[in-house]
Coordinates of C-alpha atoms in Angstrom, one line a residue:
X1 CA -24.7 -24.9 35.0
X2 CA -22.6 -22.1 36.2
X3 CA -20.7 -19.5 34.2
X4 CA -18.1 -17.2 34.2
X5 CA -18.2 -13.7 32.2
X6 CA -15.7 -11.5 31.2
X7 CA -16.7 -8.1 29.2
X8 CA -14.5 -6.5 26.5
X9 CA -12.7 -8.9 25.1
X10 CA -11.9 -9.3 21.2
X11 CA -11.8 -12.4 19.6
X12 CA -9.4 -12.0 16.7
X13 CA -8.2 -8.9 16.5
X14 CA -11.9 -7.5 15.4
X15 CA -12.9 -3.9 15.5
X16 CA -15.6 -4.6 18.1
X17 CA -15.7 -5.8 21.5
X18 CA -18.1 -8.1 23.1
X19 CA -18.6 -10.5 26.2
X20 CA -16.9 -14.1 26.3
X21 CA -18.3 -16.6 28.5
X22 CA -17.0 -19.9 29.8
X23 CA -19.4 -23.1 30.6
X24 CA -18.9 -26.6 30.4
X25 CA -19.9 -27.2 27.5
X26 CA -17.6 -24.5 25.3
X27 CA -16.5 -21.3 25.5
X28 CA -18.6 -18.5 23.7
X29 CA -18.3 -14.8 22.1
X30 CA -20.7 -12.8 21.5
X31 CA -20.2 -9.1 20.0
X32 CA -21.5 -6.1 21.8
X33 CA -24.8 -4.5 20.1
X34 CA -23.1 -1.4 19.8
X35 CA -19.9 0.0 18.7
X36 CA -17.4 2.3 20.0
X37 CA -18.1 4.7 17.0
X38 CA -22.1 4.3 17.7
X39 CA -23.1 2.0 14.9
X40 CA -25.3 -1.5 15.5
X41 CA -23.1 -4.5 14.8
X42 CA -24.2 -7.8 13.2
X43 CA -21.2 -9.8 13.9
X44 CA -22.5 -13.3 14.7
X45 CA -21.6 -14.9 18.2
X46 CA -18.9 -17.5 18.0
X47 CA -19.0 -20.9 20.3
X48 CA -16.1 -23.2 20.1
X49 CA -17.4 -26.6 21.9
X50 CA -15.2 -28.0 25.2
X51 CA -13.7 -30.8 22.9
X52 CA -12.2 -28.4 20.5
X53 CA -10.2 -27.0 23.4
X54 CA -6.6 -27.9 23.4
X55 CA -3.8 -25.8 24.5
X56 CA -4.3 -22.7 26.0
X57 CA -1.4 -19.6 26.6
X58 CA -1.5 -16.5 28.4
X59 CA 0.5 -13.7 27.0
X60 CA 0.9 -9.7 27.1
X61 CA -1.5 -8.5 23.9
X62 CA -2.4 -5.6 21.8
X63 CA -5.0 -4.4 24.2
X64 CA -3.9 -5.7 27.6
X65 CA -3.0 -9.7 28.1
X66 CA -4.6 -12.5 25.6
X67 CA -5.5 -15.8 25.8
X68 CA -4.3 -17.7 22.7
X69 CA -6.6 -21.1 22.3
X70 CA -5.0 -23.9 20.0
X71 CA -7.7 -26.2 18.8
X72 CA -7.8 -29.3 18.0
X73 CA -9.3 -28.6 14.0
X74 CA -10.4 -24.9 14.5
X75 CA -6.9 -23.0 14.3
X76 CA -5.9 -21.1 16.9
X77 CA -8.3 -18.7 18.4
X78 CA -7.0 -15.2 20.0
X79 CA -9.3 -13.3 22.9
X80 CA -7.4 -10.3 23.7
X81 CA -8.5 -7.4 26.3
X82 CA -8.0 -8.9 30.1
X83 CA -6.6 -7.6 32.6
X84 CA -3.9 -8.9 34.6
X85 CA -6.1 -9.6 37.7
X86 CA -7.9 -12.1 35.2
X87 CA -5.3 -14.9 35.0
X88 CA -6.5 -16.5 38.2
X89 CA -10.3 -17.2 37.8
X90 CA -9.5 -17.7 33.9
X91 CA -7.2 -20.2 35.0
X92 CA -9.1 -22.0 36.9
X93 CA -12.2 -21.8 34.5
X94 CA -10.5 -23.7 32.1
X95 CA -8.9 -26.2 34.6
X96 CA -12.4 -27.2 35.9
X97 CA -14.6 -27.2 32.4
X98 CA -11.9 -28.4 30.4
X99 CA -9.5 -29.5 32.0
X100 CA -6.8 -28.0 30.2
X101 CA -3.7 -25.8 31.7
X102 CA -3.2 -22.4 31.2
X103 CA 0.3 -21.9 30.6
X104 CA 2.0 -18.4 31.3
X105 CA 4.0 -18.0 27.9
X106 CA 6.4 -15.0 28.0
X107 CA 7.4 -13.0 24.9
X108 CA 11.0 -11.9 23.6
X109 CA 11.3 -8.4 24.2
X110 CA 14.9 -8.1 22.9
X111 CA 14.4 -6.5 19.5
X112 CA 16.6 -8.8 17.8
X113 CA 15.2 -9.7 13.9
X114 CA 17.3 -12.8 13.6
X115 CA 16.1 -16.2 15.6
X116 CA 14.2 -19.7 14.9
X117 CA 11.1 -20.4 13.3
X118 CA 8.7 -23.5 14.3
X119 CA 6.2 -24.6 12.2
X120 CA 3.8 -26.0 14.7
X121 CA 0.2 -27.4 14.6
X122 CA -1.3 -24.1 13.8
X123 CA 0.8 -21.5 13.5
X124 CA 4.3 -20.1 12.9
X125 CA 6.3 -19.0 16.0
X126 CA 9.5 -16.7 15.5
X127 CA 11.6 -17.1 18.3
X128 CA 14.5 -15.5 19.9
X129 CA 17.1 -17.2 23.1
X130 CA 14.5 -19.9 23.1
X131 CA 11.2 -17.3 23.6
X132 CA 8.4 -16.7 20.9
X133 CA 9.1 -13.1 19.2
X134 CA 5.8 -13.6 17.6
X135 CA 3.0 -16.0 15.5
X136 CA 1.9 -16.0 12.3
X137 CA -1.7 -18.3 12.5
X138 CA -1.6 -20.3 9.0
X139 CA -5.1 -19.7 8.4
X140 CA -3.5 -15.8 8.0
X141 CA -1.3 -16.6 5.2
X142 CA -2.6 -15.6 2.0
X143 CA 0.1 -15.9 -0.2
X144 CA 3.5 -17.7 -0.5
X145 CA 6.8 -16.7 -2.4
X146 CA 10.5 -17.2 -3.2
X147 CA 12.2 -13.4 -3.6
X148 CA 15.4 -14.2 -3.9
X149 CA 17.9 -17.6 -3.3
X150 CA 17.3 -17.6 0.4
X151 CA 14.5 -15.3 0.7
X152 CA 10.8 -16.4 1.2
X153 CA 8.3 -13.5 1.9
X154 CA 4.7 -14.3 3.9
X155 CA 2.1 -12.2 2.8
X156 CA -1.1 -11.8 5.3
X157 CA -4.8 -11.7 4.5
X158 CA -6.4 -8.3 4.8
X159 CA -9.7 -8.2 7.1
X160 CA -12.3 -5.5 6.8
X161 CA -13.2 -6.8 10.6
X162 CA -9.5 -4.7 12.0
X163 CA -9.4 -0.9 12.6
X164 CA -6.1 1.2 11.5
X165 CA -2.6 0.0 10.0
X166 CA -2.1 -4.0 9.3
X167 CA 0.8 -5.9 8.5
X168 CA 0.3 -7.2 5.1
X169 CA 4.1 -9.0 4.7
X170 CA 7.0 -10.1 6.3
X171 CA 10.1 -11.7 4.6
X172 CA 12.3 -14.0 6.4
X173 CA 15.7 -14.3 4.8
X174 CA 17.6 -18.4 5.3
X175 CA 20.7 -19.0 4.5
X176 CA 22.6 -22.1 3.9
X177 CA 21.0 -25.6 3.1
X178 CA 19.0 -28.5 4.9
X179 CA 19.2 -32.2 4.0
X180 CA 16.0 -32.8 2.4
X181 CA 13.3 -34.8 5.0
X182 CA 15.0 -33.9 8.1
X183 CA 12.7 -32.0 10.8
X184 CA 9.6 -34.1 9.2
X185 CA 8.6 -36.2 11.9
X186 CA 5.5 -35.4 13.7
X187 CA 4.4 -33.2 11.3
X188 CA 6.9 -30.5 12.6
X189 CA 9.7 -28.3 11.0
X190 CA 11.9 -25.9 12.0
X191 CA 14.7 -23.9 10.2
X192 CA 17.5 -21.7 11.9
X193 CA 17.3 -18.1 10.6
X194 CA 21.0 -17.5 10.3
X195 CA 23.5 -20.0 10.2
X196 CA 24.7 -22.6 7.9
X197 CA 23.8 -25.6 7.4
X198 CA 25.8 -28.3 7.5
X199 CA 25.3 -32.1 5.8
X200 CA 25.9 -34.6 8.4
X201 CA 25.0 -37.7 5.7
X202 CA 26.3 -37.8 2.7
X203 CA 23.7 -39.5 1.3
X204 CA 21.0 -37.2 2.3
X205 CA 19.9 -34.8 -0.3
X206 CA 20.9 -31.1 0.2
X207 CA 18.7 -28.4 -1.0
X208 CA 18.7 -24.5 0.1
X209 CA 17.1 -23.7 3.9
X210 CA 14.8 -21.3 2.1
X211 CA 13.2 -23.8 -0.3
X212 CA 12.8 -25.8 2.9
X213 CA 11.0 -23.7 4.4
X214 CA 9.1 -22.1 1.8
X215 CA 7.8 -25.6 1.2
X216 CA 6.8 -27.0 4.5
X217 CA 4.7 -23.4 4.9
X218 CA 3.0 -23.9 2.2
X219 CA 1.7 -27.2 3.1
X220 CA 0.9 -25.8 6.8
X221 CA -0.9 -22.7 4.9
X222 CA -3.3 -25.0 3.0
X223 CA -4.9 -25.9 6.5
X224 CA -6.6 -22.6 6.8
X225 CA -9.6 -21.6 4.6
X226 CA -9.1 -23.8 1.8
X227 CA -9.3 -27.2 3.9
X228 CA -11.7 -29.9 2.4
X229 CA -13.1 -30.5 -0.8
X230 CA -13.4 -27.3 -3.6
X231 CA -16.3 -26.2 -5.2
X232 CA -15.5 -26.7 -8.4
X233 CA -11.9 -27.0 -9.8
X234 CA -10.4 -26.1 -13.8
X235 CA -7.2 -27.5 -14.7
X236 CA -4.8 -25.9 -16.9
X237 CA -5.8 -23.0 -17.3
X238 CA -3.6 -20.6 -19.5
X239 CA -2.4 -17.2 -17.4
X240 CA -1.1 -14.3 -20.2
X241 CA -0.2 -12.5 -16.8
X242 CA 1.4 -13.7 -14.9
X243 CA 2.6 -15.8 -17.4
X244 CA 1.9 -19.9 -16.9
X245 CA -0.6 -22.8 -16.7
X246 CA -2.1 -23.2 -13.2
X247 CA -5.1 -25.3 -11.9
X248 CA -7.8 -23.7 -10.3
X249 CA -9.7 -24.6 -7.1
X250 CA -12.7 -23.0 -5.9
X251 CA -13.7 -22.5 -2.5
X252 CA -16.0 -21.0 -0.6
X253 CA -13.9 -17.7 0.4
X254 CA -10.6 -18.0 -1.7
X255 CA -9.3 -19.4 -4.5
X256 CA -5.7 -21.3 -4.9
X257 CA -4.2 -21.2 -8.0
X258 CA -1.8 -24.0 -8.6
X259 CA 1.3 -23.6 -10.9
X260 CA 5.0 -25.2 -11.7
X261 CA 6.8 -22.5 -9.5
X262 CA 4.1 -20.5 -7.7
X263 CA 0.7 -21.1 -5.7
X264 CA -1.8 -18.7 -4.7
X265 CA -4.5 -18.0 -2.5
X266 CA -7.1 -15.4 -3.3
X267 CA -9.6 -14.4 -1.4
X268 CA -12.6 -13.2 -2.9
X269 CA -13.0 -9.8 -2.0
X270 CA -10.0 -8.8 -2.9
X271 CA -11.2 -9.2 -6.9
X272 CA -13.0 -5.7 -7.5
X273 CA -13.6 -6.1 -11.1
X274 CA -14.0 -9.2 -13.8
X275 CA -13.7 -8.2 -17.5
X276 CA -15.0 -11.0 -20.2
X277 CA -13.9 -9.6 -23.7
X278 CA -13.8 -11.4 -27.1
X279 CA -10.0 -11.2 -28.2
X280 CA -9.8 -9.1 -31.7
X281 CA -8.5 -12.2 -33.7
X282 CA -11.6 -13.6 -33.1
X283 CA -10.9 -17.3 -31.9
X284 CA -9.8 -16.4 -28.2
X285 CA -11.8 -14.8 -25.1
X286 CA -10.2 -12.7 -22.3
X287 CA -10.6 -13.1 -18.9
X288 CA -9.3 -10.2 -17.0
X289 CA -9.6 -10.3 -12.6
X290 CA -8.8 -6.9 -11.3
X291 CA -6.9 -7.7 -8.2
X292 CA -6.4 -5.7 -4.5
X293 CA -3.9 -6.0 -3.5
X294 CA -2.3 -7.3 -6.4
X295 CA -0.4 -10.9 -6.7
X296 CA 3.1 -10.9 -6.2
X297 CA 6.6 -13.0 -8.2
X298 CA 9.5 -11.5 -6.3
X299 CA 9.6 -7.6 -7.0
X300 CA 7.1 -8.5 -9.7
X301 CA 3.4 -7.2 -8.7
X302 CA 0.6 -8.1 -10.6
X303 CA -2.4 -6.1 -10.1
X304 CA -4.2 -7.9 -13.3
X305 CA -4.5 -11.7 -13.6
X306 CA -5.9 -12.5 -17.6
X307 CA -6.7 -15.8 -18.6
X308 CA -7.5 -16.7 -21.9
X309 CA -9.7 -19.8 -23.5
X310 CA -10.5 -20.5 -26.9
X311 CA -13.8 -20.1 -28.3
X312 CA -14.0 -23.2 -29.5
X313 CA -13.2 -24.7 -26.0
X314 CA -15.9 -26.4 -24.1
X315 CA -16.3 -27.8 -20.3
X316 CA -18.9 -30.0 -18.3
X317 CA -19.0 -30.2 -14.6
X318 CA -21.2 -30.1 -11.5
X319 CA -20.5 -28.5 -8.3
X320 CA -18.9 -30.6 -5.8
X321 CA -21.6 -29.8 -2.6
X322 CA -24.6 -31.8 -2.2
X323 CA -28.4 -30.1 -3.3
X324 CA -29.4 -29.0 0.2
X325 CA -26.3 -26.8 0.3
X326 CA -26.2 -25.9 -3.2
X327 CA -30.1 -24.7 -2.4
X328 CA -29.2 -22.7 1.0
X329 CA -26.2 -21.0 -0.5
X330 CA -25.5 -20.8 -3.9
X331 CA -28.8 -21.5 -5.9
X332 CA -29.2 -17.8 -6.9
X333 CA -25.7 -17.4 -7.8
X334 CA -24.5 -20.4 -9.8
X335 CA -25.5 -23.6 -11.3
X336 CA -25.8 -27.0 -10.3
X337 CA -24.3 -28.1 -13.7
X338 CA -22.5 -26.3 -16.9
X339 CA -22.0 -27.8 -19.6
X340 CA -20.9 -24.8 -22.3
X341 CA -18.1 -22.8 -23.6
X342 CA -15.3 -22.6 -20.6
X343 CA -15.2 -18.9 -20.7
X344 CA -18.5 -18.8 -19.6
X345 CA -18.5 -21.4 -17.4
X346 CA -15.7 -20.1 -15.2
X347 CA -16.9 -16.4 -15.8
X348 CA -20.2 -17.4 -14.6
X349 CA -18.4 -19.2 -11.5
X350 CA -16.1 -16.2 -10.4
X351 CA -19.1 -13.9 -11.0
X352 CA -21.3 -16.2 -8.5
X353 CA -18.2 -16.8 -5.5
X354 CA -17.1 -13.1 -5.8
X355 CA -20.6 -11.5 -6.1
X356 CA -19.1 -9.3 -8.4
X357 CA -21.2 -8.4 -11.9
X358 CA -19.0 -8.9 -15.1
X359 CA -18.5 -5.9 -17.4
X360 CA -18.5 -6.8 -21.4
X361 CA -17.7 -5.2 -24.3
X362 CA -20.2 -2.0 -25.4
X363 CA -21.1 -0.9 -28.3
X364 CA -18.1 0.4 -29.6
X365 CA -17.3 -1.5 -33.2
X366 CA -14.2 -1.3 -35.0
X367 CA -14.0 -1.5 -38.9
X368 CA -13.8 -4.9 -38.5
X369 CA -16.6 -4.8 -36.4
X370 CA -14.4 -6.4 -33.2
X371 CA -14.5 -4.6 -29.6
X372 CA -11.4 -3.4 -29.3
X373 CA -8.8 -2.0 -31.5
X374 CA -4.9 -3.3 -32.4
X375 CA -2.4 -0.6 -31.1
X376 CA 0.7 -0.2 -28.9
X377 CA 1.8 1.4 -25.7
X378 CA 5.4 2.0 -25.4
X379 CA 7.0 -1.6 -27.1
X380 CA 4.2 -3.6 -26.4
X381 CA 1.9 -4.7 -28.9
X382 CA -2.0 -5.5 -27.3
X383 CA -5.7 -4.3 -27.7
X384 CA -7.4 -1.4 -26.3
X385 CA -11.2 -1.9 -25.6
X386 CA -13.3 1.5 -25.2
X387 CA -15.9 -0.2 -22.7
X388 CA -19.3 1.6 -21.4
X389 CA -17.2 3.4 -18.2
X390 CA -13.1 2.9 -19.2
X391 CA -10.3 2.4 -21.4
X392 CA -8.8 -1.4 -21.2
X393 CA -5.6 -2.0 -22.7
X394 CA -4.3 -5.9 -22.3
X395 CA -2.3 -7.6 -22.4
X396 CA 1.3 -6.6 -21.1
X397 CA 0.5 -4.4 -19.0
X398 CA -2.5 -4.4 -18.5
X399 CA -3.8 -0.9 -17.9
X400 CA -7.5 0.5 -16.8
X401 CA -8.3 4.1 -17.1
X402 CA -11.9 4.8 -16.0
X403 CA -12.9 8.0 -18.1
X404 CA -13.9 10.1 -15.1
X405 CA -9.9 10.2 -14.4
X406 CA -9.4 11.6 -17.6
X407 CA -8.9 15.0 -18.9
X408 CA -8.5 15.0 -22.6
X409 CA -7.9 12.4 -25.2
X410 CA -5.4 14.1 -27.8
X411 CA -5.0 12.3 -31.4
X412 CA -2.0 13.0 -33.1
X413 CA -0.5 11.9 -36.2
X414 CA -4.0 12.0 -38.1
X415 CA -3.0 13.6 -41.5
X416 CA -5.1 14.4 -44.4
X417 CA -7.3 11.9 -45.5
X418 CA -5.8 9.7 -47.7
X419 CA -2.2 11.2 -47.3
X420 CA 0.3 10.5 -44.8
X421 CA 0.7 7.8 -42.1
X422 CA -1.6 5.1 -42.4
X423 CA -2.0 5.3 -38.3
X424 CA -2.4 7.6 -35.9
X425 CA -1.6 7.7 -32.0
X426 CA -3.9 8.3 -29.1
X427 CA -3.2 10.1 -25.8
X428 CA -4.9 9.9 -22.8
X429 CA -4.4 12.7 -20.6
X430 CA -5.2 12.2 -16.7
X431 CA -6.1 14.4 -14.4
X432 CA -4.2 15.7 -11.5
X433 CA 0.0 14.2 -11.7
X434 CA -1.8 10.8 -13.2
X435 CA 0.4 11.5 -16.2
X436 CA -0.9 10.1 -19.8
X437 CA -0.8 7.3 -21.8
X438 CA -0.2 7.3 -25.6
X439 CA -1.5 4.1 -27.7
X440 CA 0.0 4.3 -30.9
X441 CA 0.1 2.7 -34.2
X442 CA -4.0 2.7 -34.3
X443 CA -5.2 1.9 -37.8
X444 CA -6.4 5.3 -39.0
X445 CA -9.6 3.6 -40.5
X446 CA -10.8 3.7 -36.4
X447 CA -10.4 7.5 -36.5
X448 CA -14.0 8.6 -36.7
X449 CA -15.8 6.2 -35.1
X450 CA -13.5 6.2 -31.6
X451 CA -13.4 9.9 -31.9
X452 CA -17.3 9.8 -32.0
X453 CA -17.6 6.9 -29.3
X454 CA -15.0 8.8 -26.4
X455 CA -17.3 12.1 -27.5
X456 CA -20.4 10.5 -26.4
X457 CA -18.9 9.3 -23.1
X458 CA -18.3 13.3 -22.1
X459 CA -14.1 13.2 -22.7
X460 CA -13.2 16.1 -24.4
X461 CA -11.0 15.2 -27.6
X462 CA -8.5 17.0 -29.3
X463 CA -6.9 16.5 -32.9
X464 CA -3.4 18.0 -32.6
X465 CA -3.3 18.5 -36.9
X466 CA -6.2 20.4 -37.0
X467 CA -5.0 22.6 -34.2
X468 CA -1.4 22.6 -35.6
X469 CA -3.4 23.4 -39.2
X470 CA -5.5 26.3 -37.6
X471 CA -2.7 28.1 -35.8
X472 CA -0.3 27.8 -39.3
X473 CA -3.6 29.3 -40.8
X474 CA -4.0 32.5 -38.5
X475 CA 0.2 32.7 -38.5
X476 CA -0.5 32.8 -42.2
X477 CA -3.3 35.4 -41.7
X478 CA -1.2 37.6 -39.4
X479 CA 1.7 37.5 -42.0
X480 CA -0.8 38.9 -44.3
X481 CA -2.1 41.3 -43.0
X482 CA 1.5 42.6 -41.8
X483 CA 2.6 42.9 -45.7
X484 CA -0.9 44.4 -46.4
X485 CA -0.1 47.2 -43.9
X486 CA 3.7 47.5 -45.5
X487 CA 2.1 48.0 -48.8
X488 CA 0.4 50.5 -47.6
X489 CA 2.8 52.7 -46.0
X490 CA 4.9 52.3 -48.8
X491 CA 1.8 53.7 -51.0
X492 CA 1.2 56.5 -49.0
X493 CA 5.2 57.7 -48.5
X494 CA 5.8 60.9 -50.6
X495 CA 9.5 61.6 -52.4
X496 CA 8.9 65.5 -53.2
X497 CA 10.2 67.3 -56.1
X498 CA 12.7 65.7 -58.6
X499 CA 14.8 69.3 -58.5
X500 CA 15.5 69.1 -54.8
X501 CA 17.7 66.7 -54.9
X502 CA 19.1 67.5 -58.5
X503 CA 22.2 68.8 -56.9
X504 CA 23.1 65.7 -55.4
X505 CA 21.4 63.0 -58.1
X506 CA 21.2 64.2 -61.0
X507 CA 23.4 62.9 -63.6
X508 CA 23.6 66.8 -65.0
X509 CA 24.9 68.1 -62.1
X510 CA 27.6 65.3 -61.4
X511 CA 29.4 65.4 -64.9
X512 CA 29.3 69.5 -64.0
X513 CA 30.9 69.1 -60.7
X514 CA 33.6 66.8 -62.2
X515 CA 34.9 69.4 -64.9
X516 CA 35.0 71.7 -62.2
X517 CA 37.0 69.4 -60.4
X518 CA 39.0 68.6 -62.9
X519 CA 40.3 72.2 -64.0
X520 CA 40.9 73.1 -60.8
X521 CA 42.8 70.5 -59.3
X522 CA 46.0 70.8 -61.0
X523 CA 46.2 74.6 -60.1
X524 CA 45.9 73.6 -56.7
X525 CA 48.2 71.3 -56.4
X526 CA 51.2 73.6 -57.8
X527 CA 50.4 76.5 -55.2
X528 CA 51.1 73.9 -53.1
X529 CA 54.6 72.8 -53.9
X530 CA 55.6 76.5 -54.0

């Protein structure tokens, strides 16, 4: 069985290089044992088998020329690094093991933005004068969403496997309308870019390009990671943000969340937190998904997805995979069967697919011994839980402050006991040009014991009365002691005799000087008319 070798090549745009190898019976990749940067790789080989092989295109690339594979259920698969001077023996590799053409597939280089997209077997081609611009693989697309009237924006899956900068969106404005159903046969679509569309049937149903389109994607999208049967599936589950009922499917990688208007694909590394918190009116639980990078409705971004389920709610189902599986894979993460509270059943699930642990309340109590307190931030009423390692305010927005990012905590608004307001307003300070946050309208009965909780995390609190109070009381102290000293200089000041200044103030001496004035003036006055 011969072979034919070919050294750095990447399959899939992965950090690491390795060898790809052709044979009858498949092609195969296998990573090198060590990386550019030094560090032992444990990427595992990949073999695609010779009748998965389908169509096969030779194109410039990000590292020198590509071969782009189209499968026949696989995707398409992308080996970039040859050189030029490889397109003759890879060419005739795949004629004689596959037999299969390689097809020399030229690239727009015009810089236009404004073109034809084909939604093809596996992936979306841009095209400008009739020459792909680019592709989009579906099994890439994360995420789906209308922005505007007749704009649809793609966003990408991010991959730890990729070195540098990545392209994480890219919006495709279509105006005009389509007759609903045209461009459906074969299972292909394709939409004009610019342009208007014109009916050519009256009876054909008209609907914007851009719905079209946005439509047709989605259903091509679906074929990447999320083909076959989920895991396990909820349905109608209630969203406080973003705001709607959607069913859940479970997969092994990603999660799609079904809704009226919007779907979603998430994969599950990008959830770096899960927060299951008893809701203070006591007949609801929270469950709060931290999300990177966050989920997006138009200009809308939604970095927290909170779900909540009644306590009194309760679920039963099995796993949808078979028992060897379920032993091999998931038996030290999940169940076989639940059959309990749906909060905990679906906590427990995202907790076992995302390998991530599930942070609950501590043991902060309120007066009415709840985890979390009633308060507002800004115009929005919510709850604000004081957790082990952060603040958690839900539910609109939803806001987490980890207490290492914080500075101070000041509490205004306190007043005497018994006196004043009946609540008070806490600020949390952040470090750096984080800015603060101020939750107000906290029932002043919660004073002592969330001062005492935040002390005992290390976060230094301040009570702005009893600072206000201590700086009236030395302003106080220092006007005292001022009229003290004035007193005293005033004591110690000595007026002399009375007869010094009996010439001047003395009632004696004034009635003198008047009859002395008075006999005198009139003399005076008649020397002067003579």
């Amino acid at each position: 069985m011969s072979s034919v070798d070919f050294e750095k090549i990447y399959l899939n745009q992965s950090r690491t290089y390795g060898r790809m190898r052709i044979v009858d019976s498949g092609l195969g990749w296998k990573a090198a044992a060590v990386t550019t940067g030094g560090s032992v790789t444990n990427q595992q080989p990949f073999l695609l088998p010779s009748e998965e092989v389908g169509l096969t295109y030779w194109s410039r690339g990000a590292r020198g020329w590509e071969l782009r594979v189209h499968t026949k259920n696989q995707g398409v698969v992308m080996l970039d690094g040859f050189a030029q001077a490889d397109f003759a023996a890879l060419k005739s590799e795949l004629q004689r093991n596959f037999d299969v053409a390689l097809e020399h597939r030229e690239h727009s280089l015009r810089g236009w933005n404004w073109g034809k997209t084909d939604l093809g077997k596996h992936e979306l081609i841009f095209s400008v004068n009739n020459r792909p611009d680019f592709e989009i693989p579906y099994s890439e697309i994360s995420n789906l969403n209308l922005t505007g009237k007749n704009e649809v924006a793609v966003e990408l899956n991010l991959s730890d496997k990729r070195a540098g900068d990545e392209l994480v969106e890219v919006r495709f404005y279509i105006p005009g309308t389509t007759e609903k159903g045209k461009g459906e046969a074969n299972g292909e679509a394709s939409i004009e870019a610019t342009g208007e569309g014109e009916a050519t049937n009256d009876e054909l149903t008209e609907q914007p390009a851009a719905n079209y389109f946005y439509e047709q994607l989605k259903d091509k999208a679906d074929i990447g990671q999320v083909a076959g049967e989920a895991i396990v599936s909820f349905s109608d589950v209630l969203l406080l943000t973003p705001r709607g009922r959607y069913d859940i499917d479970m997969y092994p990688t990603s999660l799609r969340m079904r809704g009226k208007t919007y779907d979603y694909k998430i994969q599950y590394r990008q959830i770096e937190k899960i927060f299951l918190l008893p809701k203070p009116d006591d007949q609801n639980h929270l469950l709060v998904l931290q999300i990177d990078p966050p989920l997006r409705q138009g200009q809308t971004r939604y970095p927290f997805l909170v779900m909540q389920f009644a306590n009194t709610e309760e679920i039963e189902v099995e796993l949808n995979v078979d028992d060897a599986e379920f032993a091999a894979t998931y038996a030290d993460r999940l169940h076989k069967k639940y059959d309990q509270q749906t909060h905990m059943v679906i906590s427990h699930c995202f907790k076992g697919l995302a390998e991530k642990p599930i942070v609950g309340v501590s043991d902060f109590t309120s007066k009415y011994q709840m985890a979390g307190v009633t308060c507002s931030l800004k115009a929005s009423e919510g709850y604000l839980y004081p957790l082990a390692s952060c603040f958690l305010f839900v539910t609109k927005p939803t806001v987490f402050i980890p207490y290492k990012e914080i500075t101070n905590v000041t509490m205004s608004r306190v007043g005497a006991a018994g006196a004043g307001s009946k609540t008070f307003d806490l600020e949390v300070n952040l470090k750096g040009t984080g800015g603060s946050h101020v939750f107000s309208s906290i029932d002043r009965e919660e004073l002592e014991s969330l001062q005492k909780f935040i002390e005992a995390k290390g976060v230094r609190v301040k009570n702005d009365d009893k600072e206000a109070q201590l700086r009236l009381n030395m302003a106080l102290r220092e006007t005292s002691d001022v009229d003290m000293d004035t007193e005293s200089d005033d004591d110690d000041f000595k007026s002399g005799d009375d007869s010094d200044v009996a010439e001047e103030f003395d009632s004696d001496a004034s009635v003198s000087d008047e009859n002395m004035s008075g006999s005198d003036a009139e003399p005076s006055k008649k020397k002067a008319k003579n």
